[in-house]
Amino acid sequence: RKEVEQDPGPFNVPEGATVAFNCTYSNSASQSFFWYRQDCRKEPKLLMSVYSSGNEDGRFTAQLNRASQYISLLIRDSKLSDSATYLCVVNADYKLSFGAGTTVTVRA
Amino acid sequence: DAGVIQSPRHEVTEMGQEVTLRCKPISGHNSLFWYRQTMMRGLELLIYFNNNVPIDDSGMPEDRFSAKMPNASFSTLKIQPSEPRDSAVYFCASSRSYEQYFGPGTRLTVT
């Protein structure tokens, strides 16, 4: 079983739509959680950390459910520039475990 | 502040040749990571250094791979001899807490 599982998508949405996706993780001892964004042929970039109480960063909202070992990301009012692969990332000690990514394509 | 710097950005080499990838972490970061990314296997951690000391090299595929960090501002990943299955993008990342920051990567092609 993979440590982090994600729906690969793709999610194709029109500009202005809301899109949400999630991931699950297997290590109950995981300590911190992140969403990274990766554009084609570029490096992963930290989008946001995910806190137990849930957190927002502009149009992005992340939620964490430790009991179900489930993390979600919601993008409101999506922009063309949101098109990317979103990586769910889980930290246990120093080690980051990456999901395979969810591809989002926002169309005009 | 400059981000993580990697060189070369692209490397094409023939099977059997030695390849050396270089990384300069963000100043003040005490942890450095080498990753490999392929379509088939996604992002894989190869090795992790903390305060210039290798802590976990369990992800290094085999003895052909070696990594060093002689000081806080420089690390190398060497493949000798290289094989076509080593073709991938190799990322270096650094951190001072849980959040890691990635360099632009080295795209390696072994023919």
PDB file of C-alpha atoms in Angstrom, chain A residues 31-32 34 36 38 41-46 49 51 87 91 93-96 98-100, chain B residues 9-10 33 35 37 43 45 48 55-56 58 91 97-105 107:
ATOM      1  CA  GLN A  31       3.241  14.822  12.135  1.00  0.00           C
ATOM      2  CA  SER A  32       2.778  17.490   9.507  1.00  0.00           C
ATOM      3  CA  PHE A  34       1.372  19.943   3.120  1.00  0.00           C
ATOM      4  CA  TYR A  36       2.730  21.231  -2.976  1.00  0.00           C
ATOM      5  CA  GLN A  38       4.118  21.203  -9.465  1.00  0.00           C
ATOM      6  CA  ARG A  41       8.745  20.261 -16.044  1.00  0.00           C
ATOM      7  CA  LYS A  42       9.229  22.384 -12.923  1.00  0.00           C
ATOM      8  CA  GLU A  43      10.089  21.686  -9.308  1.00  0.00           C
ATOM      9  CA  PRO A  44       7.464  21.096  -6.596  1.00  0.00           C
ATOM     10  CA  LYS A  45       6.641  24.314  -4.758  1.00  0.00           C
ATOM     11  CA  LEU A  46       5.082  24.565  -1.337  1.00  0.00           C
ATOM     12  CA  SER A  49       0.767  23.678   5.179  1.00  0.00           C
ATOM     13  CA  TYR A  51      -3.307  22.310  10.123  1.00  0.00           C
ATOM     14  CA  LEU A  87       0.944  16.878  -4.542  1.00  0.00           C
ATOM     15  CA  ASN A  91       5.825  14.231   7.070  1.00  0.00           C
ATOM     16  CA  ASP A  93      10.026  12.785  11.421  1.00  0.00           C
ATOM     17  CA  TYR A  94      12.156  14.391   8.706  1.00  0.00           C
ATOM     18  CA  LYS A  95      10.895  12.276   5.843  1.00  0.00           C
ATOM     19  CA  LEU A  96       8.358  13.621   3.365  1.00  0.00           C
ATOM     20  CA  PHE A  98       4.626  12.384  -1.651  1.00  0.00           C
ATOM     21  CA  GLY A  99       1.437  11.370  -3.321  1.00  0.00           C
ATOM     22  CA  ALA A 100       1.541  10.831  -7.072  1.00  0.00           C
TER      23      ALA A 100
ATOM     24  CA  ARG B   9      20.095  21.931 -15.385  1.00  0.00           C
ATOM     25  CA  HIS B  10      20.367  19.357 -18.147  1.00  0.00           C
ATOM     26  CA  PHE B  33      17.592  16.105   0.524  1.00  0.00           C
ATOM     27  CA  TYR B  35      15.150  13.196  -4.752  1.00  0.00           C
ATOM     28  CA  GLN B  37      11.397  11.870 -10.084  1.00  0.00           C
ATOM     29  CA  LEU B  43       9.183  11.435  -6.356  1.00  0.00           C
ATOM     30  CA  LEU B  45      13.858  10.294  -1.582  1.00  0.00           C
ATOM     31  CA  TYR B  48      18.952  13.002   3.582  1.00  0.00           C
ATOM     32  CA  ILE B  55      21.263  10.433   8.142  1.00  0.00           C
ATOM     33  CA  ASP B  56      19.321   8.167   5.819  1.00  0.00           C
ATOM     34  CA  SER B  58      18.175   3.895   2.319  1.00  0.00           C
ATOM     35  CA  PHE B  91      15.884  17.418  -7.310  1.00  0.00           C
ATOM     36  CA  SER B  97      12.005  22.774   9.737  1.00  0.00           C
ATOM     37  CA  TYR B  98       9.411  20.491   8.191  1.00  0.00           C
ATOM     38  CA  GLU B  99       8.877  22.562   5.046  1.00  0.00           C
ATOM     39  CA  GLN B 100      11.210  21.684   2.211  1.00  0.00           C
ATOM     40  CA  TYR B 101      12.164  23.957  -0.672  1.00  0.00           C
ATOM     41  CA  PHE B 102      13.155  22.418  -3.957  1.00  0.00           C
ATOM     42  CA  GLY B 103      15.723  23.439  -6.516  1.00  0.00           C
ATOM     43  CA  PRO B 104      14.873  23.556 -10.228  1.00  0.00           C
ATOM     44  CA  GLY B 105      16.221  20.044 -10.780  1.00  0.00           C
ATOM     45  CA  ARG B 107      17.178  16.553 -16.047  1.00  0.00           C
TER      46      ARG B 107
END
